[in-house]
């Protein structure tokens, strides 16, 4: 039996069904696109006055900058360490990172203050953690999700690469993560925002897929340094991205580029791995620093606000594997919010990307329209991140082969109503992990690449057993 040939049977119908299953209601991104379909608002060649000439002075409540604080962690599903090492916090001689401790401490800290928020992305990790929790903890997490304190964004099995992945492998890994969220938290937890803060460039196809999946917004951090400079100068850090010329406005997606990358503003990293000063607010101590810290933070707000078109800005607080000690971060964020708001120049509060999208939408602005890729990505002159398009070709090829196997196995499993003792789940999970932007891309360490291949092989072997059972049934 030609496995690769079988994989293509009704593939288009399968993918369409997968995407349709993910659609759950509309999103304002399409209606926003209708308002900008003609030319995206201001003509592309028309440059506004330089934002550098604007002064940062907000004297009225109507003008006051609204600072959306978004606590988050970026948890690579393998990179310098394997996915298991990252989850458990093993092999810390390479990198001190343990995802289970992040989720443990974040849930505890969110439960202490109903104003606190947190977003989470990589369901490959959350799924593991969830299965280890008591019923009491699960009920607490469900309450936090219901209260909109804990928000899933993106919510695929991983944060996939956008250059070396195949589109139906993207659909599969997104389906795996979104199905987990749906089954355990219901419709109210459905992610509204796509969040690709670390992939090394971005494709229009990815934007089109997210639009068809029903997302309302798309945010990322890495764009070419020249493109970034141009967008800063023209105040085009937020835009409408039309990912597909054939789908037209149906593929429109409100898209934003994060100002400070995906980390906190400079001098305000409160994680245990950072060296920035905490908020020291006891006036009886010699190192009281509230006034200086508030003044500097308002300066950081102003540095960002002049490049955006509404009085809302989003500031991320978090980075790679941060919040392993969530108490330390939230204690300082609570203080910073308290004292910044007391000063009165800006309004600062815990938020999420979906709340930010809603606030920007309410501003009623029009946006420039983009129709091509954010590729290739360069972070400075002569430093193009393009080698990963072809690096680790053996892993890239094996990933494609396993993708073909998976399409065959899914269809045979569905048509036979399942089999005793074997399933597609191992290969689904292995393929989900392997779409990560440090996996199939080839940017991982060697022992991590070996781990990805091992997981794919285990899934492939079980898939082959499933195919054998299906063929035996057909020939009986």
PDB file of C-alpha atoms in Angstrom, residues 301-437:
ATOM      1  CA  UNK A 301       5.261  54.236  28.441  1.00  0.00           C
ATOM      2  CA  UNK A 302       5.880  57.447  26.534  1.00  0.00           C
ATOM      3  CA  UNK A 303       8.659  55.837  24.499  1.00  0.00           C
ATOM      4  CA  UNK A 304       6.129  53.301  23.245  1.00  0.00           C
ATOM      5  CA  UNK A 305       2.906  55.315  23.084  1.00  0.00           C
ATOM      6  CA  UNK A 306       4.062  57.822  20.471  1.00  0.00           C
ATOM      7  CA  UNK A 307       4.361  55.029  17.891  1.00  0.00           C
ATOM      8  CA  UNK A 308       0.793  53.714  18.242  1.00  0.00           C
ATOM      9  CA  UNK A 309      -2.465  55.177  16.988  1.00  0.00           C
ATOM     10  CA  UNK A 310      -4.797  54.863  19.972  1.00  0.00           C
ATOM     11  CA  UNK A 311      -4.428  55.722  23.636  1.00  0.00           C
ATOM     12  CA  UNK A 312      -4.107  51.989  24.415  1.00  0.00           C
ATOM     13  CA  UNK A 313      -0.748  50.253  24.539  1.00  0.00           C
ATOM     14  CA  UNK A 314       0.085  46.683  25.498  1.00  0.00           C
ATOM     15  CA  UNK A 315       3.136  45.928  27.636  1.00  0.00           C
ATOM     16  CA  UNK A 316       4.223  42.327  28.107  1.00  0.00           C
ATOM     17  CA  UNK A 317       5.745  41.329  31.434  1.00  0.00           C
ATOM     18  CA  UNK A 318       7.487  38.007  30.996  1.00  0.00           C
ATOM     19  CA  UNK A 319       9.858  36.138  28.712  1.00  0.00           C
ATOM     20  CA  UNK A 320      11.370  32.686  28.217  1.00  0.00           C
ATOM     21  CA  UNK A 321      10.357  30.374  31.074  1.00  0.00           C
ATOM     22  CA  UNK A 322       9.651  33.220  33.472  1.00  0.00           C
ATOM     23  CA  UNK A 323       7.272  33.093  36.459  1.00  0.00           C
ATOM     24  CA  UNK A 324       8.871  30.040  38.061  1.00  0.00           C
ATOM     25  CA  UNK A 325       8.490  32.217  41.158  1.00  0.00           C
ATOM     26  CA  UNK A 326       5.293  34.061  40.267  1.00  0.00           C
ATOM     27  CA  UNK A 327       5.018  35.604  43.750  1.00  0.00           C
ATOM     28  CA  UNK A 328       8.103  37.741  43.142  1.00  0.00           C
ATOM     29  CA  UNK A 329       6.777  39.086  39.839  1.00  0.00           C
ATOM     30  CA  UNK A 330       3.191  39.762  40.908  1.00  0.00           C
ATOM     31  CA  UNK A 331       4.202  41.378  44.193  1.00  0.00           C
ATOM     32  CA  UNK A 332       6.260  43.965  42.309  1.00  0.00           C
ATOM     33  CA  UNK A 333       3.694  44.405  39.527  1.00  0.00           C
ATOM     34  CA  UNK A 334       0.983  45.071  42.117  1.00  0.00           C
ATOM     35  CA  UNK A 335       3.130  47.804  43.634  1.00  0.00           C
ATOM     36  CA  UNK A 336       4.074  49.299  40.278  1.00  0.00           C
ATOM     37  CA  UNK A 337       0.441  49.503  39.190  1.00  0.00           C
ATOM     38  CA  UNK A 338      -0.566  51.060  42.510  1.00  0.00           C
ATOM     39  CA  UNK A 339       2.054  53.814  42.475  1.00  0.00           C
ATOM     40  CA  UNK A 340       1.873  54.581  38.745  1.00  0.00           C
ATOM     41  CA  UNK A 341      -1.883  55.094  38.991  1.00  0.00           C
ATOM     42  CA  UNK A 342      -1.444  57.239  42.086  1.00  0.00           C
ATOM     43  CA  UNK A 343       0.894  59.508  40.089  1.00  0.00           C
ATOM     44  CA  UNK A 344      -1.927  59.986  37.587  1.00  0.00           C
ATOM     45  CA  UNK A 345      -0.221  60.520  34.238  1.00  0.00           C
ATOM     46  CA  UNK A 346      -1.259  57.138  32.823  1.00  0.00           C
ATOM     47  CA  UNK A 347      -3.745  54.430  33.747  1.00  0.00           C
ATOM     48  CA  UNK A 348      -2.110  51.045  34.284  1.00  0.00           C
ATOM     49  CA  UNK A 349      -3.959  47.750  34.856  1.00  0.00           C
ATOM     50  CA  UNK A 350      -3.753  43.985  34.410  1.00  0.00           C
ATOM     51  CA  UNK A 351      -5.112  42.950  31.047  1.00  0.00           C
ATOM     52  CA  UNK A 352      -4.944  40.329  28.285  1.00  0.00           C
ATOM     53  CA  UNK A 353      -4.421  40.516  24.511  1.00  0.00           C
ATOM     54  CA  UNK A 354      -8.144  40.002  23.851  1.00  0.00           C
ATOM     55  CA  UNK A 355      -9.063  42.915  26.130  1.00  0.00           C
ATOM     56  CA  UNK A 356      -6.493  45.016  24.342  1.00  0.00           C
ATOM     57  CA  UNK A 357      -7.939  44.090  20.941  1.00  0.00           C
ATOM     58  CA  UNK A 358     -11.407  45.062  22.144  1.00  0.00           C
ATOM     59  CA  UNK A 359     -10.137  48.432  23.409  1.00  0.00           C
ATOM     60  CA  UNK A 360      -8.340  49.201  20.157  1.00  0.00           C
ATOM     61  CA  UNK A 361     -11.410  48.235  18.157  1.00  0.00           C
ATOM     62  CA  UNK A 362     -13.545  50.613  20.194  1.00  0.00           C
ATOM     63  CA  UNK A 363     -11.228  53.454  19.184  1.00  0.00           C
ATOM     64  CA  UNK A 364     -12.726  53.249  15.678  1.00  0.00           C
ATOM     65  CA  UNK A 365      -9.468  53.707  13.782  1.00  0.00           C
ATOM     66  CA  UNK A 366      -8.676  52.623  10.235  1.00  0.00           C
ATOM     67  CA  UNK A 367      -5.483  50.731   9.462  1.00  0.00           C
ATOM     68  CA  UNK A 368      -3.043  50.232   6.640  1.00  0.00           C
ATOM     69  CA  UNK A 369      -3.418  46.998   4.704  1.00  0.00           C
ATOM     70  CA  UNK A 370      -0.662  44.419   4.183  1.00  0.00           C
ATOM     71  CA  UNK A 371      -0.934  41.533   1.732  1.00  0.00           C
ATOM     72  CA  UNK A 372       2.512  39.868   1.669  1.00  0.00           C
ATOM     73  CA  UNK A 373       4.814  37.995   4.072  1.00  0.00           C
ATOM     74  CA  UNK A 374       6.999  39.219   6.909  1.00  0.00           C
ATOM     75  CA  UNK A 375       9.894  37.237   5.381  1.00  0.00           C
ATOM     76  CA  UNK A 376      12.847  37.106   5.425  1.00  0.00           C
ATOM     77  CA  UNK A 377      13.649  38.199   8.969  1.00  0.00           C
ATOM     78  CA  UNK A 378      16.885  40.043   9.777  1.00  0.00           C
ATOM     79  CA  UNK A 379      17.658  41.550  13.179  1.00  0.00           C
ATOM     80  CA  UNK A 380      20.476  43.760  11.846  1.00  0.00           C
ATOM     81  CA  UNK A 381      22.328  44.391   8.553  1.00  0.00           C
ATOM     82  CA  UNK A 382      23.670  41.211   6.900  1.00  0.00           C
ATOM     83  CA  UNK A 383      22.087  38.997   9.589  1.00  0.00           C
ATOM     84  CA  UNK A 384      19.252  37.240   7.801  1.00  0.00           C
ATOM     85  CA  UNK A 385      17.640  34.350   9.659  1.00  0.00           C
ATOM     86  CA  UNK A 386      17.270  32.143   6.596  1.00  0.00           C
ATOM     87  CA  UNK A 387      19.639  29.235   7.236  1.00  0.00           C
ATOM     88  CA  UNK A 388      16.894  27.368   9.082  1.00  0.00           C
ATOM     89  CA  UNK A 389      14.902  27.124   5.850  1.00  0.00           C
ATOM     90  CA  UNK A 390      17.143  24.137   4.994  1.00  0.00           C
ATOM     91  CA  UNK A 391      18.993  23.165   8.205  1.00  0.00           C
ATOM     92  CA  UNK A 392      18.598  19.627   9.592  1.00  0.00           C
ATOM     93  CA  UNK A 393      17.175  18.310   6.298  1.00  0.00           C
ATOM     94  CA  UNK A 394      16.870  14.765   7.661  1.00  0.00           C
ATOM     95  CA  UNK A 395      14.503  15.918  10.412  1.00  0.00           C
ATOM     96  CA  UNK A 396      12.566  18.089   7.975  1.00  0.00           C
ATOM     97  CA  UNK A 397      12.169  15.144   5.593  1.00  0.00           C
ATOM     98  CA  UNK A 398      11.168  12.752   8.367  1.00  0.00           C
ATOM     99  CA  UNK A 399       8.601  15.252   9.590  1.00  0.00           C
ATOM    100  CA  UNK A 400       7.013  15.339   6.120  1.00  0.00           C
ATOM    101  CA  UNK A 401       6.964  11.543   5.961  1.00  0.00           C
ATOM    102  CA  UNK A 402       5.321  11.271   9.379  1.00  0.00           C
ATOM    103  CA  UNK A 403       2.796  13.893   8.334  1.00  0.00           C
ATOM    104  CA  UNK A 404       1.784  11.646   5.436  1.00  0.00           C
ATOM    105  CA  UNK A 405       1.493   8.659   7.756  1.00  0.00           C
ATOM    106  CA  UNK A 406      -0.656  10.662  10.144  1.00  0.00           C
ATOM    107  CA  UNK A 407      -3.143  11.670   7.448  1.00  0.00           C
ATOM    108  CA  UNK A 408      -3.554   8.010   6.464  1.00  0.00           C
ATOM    109  CA  UNK A 409      -3.960   6.836  10.048  1.00  0.00           C
ATOM    110  CA  UNK A 410      -6.497   9.522  10.944  1.00  0.00           C
ATOM    111  CA  UNK A 411      -8.732   8.562   8.045  1.00  0.00           C
ATOM    112  CA  UNK A 412      -8.466   4.819   8.682  1.00  0.00           C
ATOM    113  CA  UNK A 413      -9.080   5.322  12.398  1.00  0.00           C
ATOM    114  CA  UNK A 414     -12.141   7.453  11.721  1.00  0.00           C
ATOM    115  CA  UNK A 415     -13.575   5.109   9.094  1.00  0.00           C
ATOM    116  CA  UNK A 416     -13.205   2.080  11.374  1.00  0.00           C
ATOM    117  CA  UNK A 417     -14.406   3.778  14.553  1.00  0.00           C
ATOM    118  CA  UNK A 418     -11.074   3.248  16.284  1.00  0.00           C
ATOM    119  CA  UNK A 419      -9.003   0.178  17.160  1.00  0.00           C
ATOM    120  CA  UNK A 420      -8.248  -1.582  20.429  1.00  0.00           C
ATOM    121  CA  UNK A 421      -4.766  -0.916  21.770  1.00  0.00           C
ATOM    122  CA  UNK A 422      -3.564   1.514  19.104  1.00  0.00           C
ATOM    123  CA  UNK A 423      -4.468   5.056  18.105  1.00  0.00           C
ATOM    124  CA  UNK A 424      -3.119   8.100  16.306  1.00  0.00           C
ATOM    125  CA  UNK A 425      -2.593  10.053  19.530  1.00  0.00           C
ATOM    126  CA  UNK A 426       1.125   9.368  19.947  1.00  0.00           C
ATOM    127  CA  UNK A 427       1.870  10.501  16.413  1.00  0.00           C
ATOM    128  CA  UNK A 428      -0.452  13.498  16.762  1.00  0.00           C
ATOM    129  CA  UNK A 429       1.371  14.637  19.892  1.00  0.00           C
ATOM    130  CA  UNK A 430       4.813  13.990  18.386  1.00  0.00           C
ATOM    131  CA  UNK A 431       3.894  15.899  15.242  1.00  0.00           C
ATOM    132  CA  UNK A 432       2.399  18.673  17.376  1.00  0.00           C
ATOM    133  CA  UNK A 433       5.649  19.085  19.279  1.00  0.00           C
ATOM    134  CA  UNK A 434       7.685  18.857  16.079  1.00  0.00           C
ATOM    135  CA  UNK A 435       5.949  21.866  14.478  1.00  0.00           C
ATOM    136  CA  UNK A 436       7.459  24.090  17.199  1.00  0.00           C
ATOM    137  CA  UNK A 437       9.565  26.970  15.890  1.00  0.00           C
TER     138      UNK A 437
END
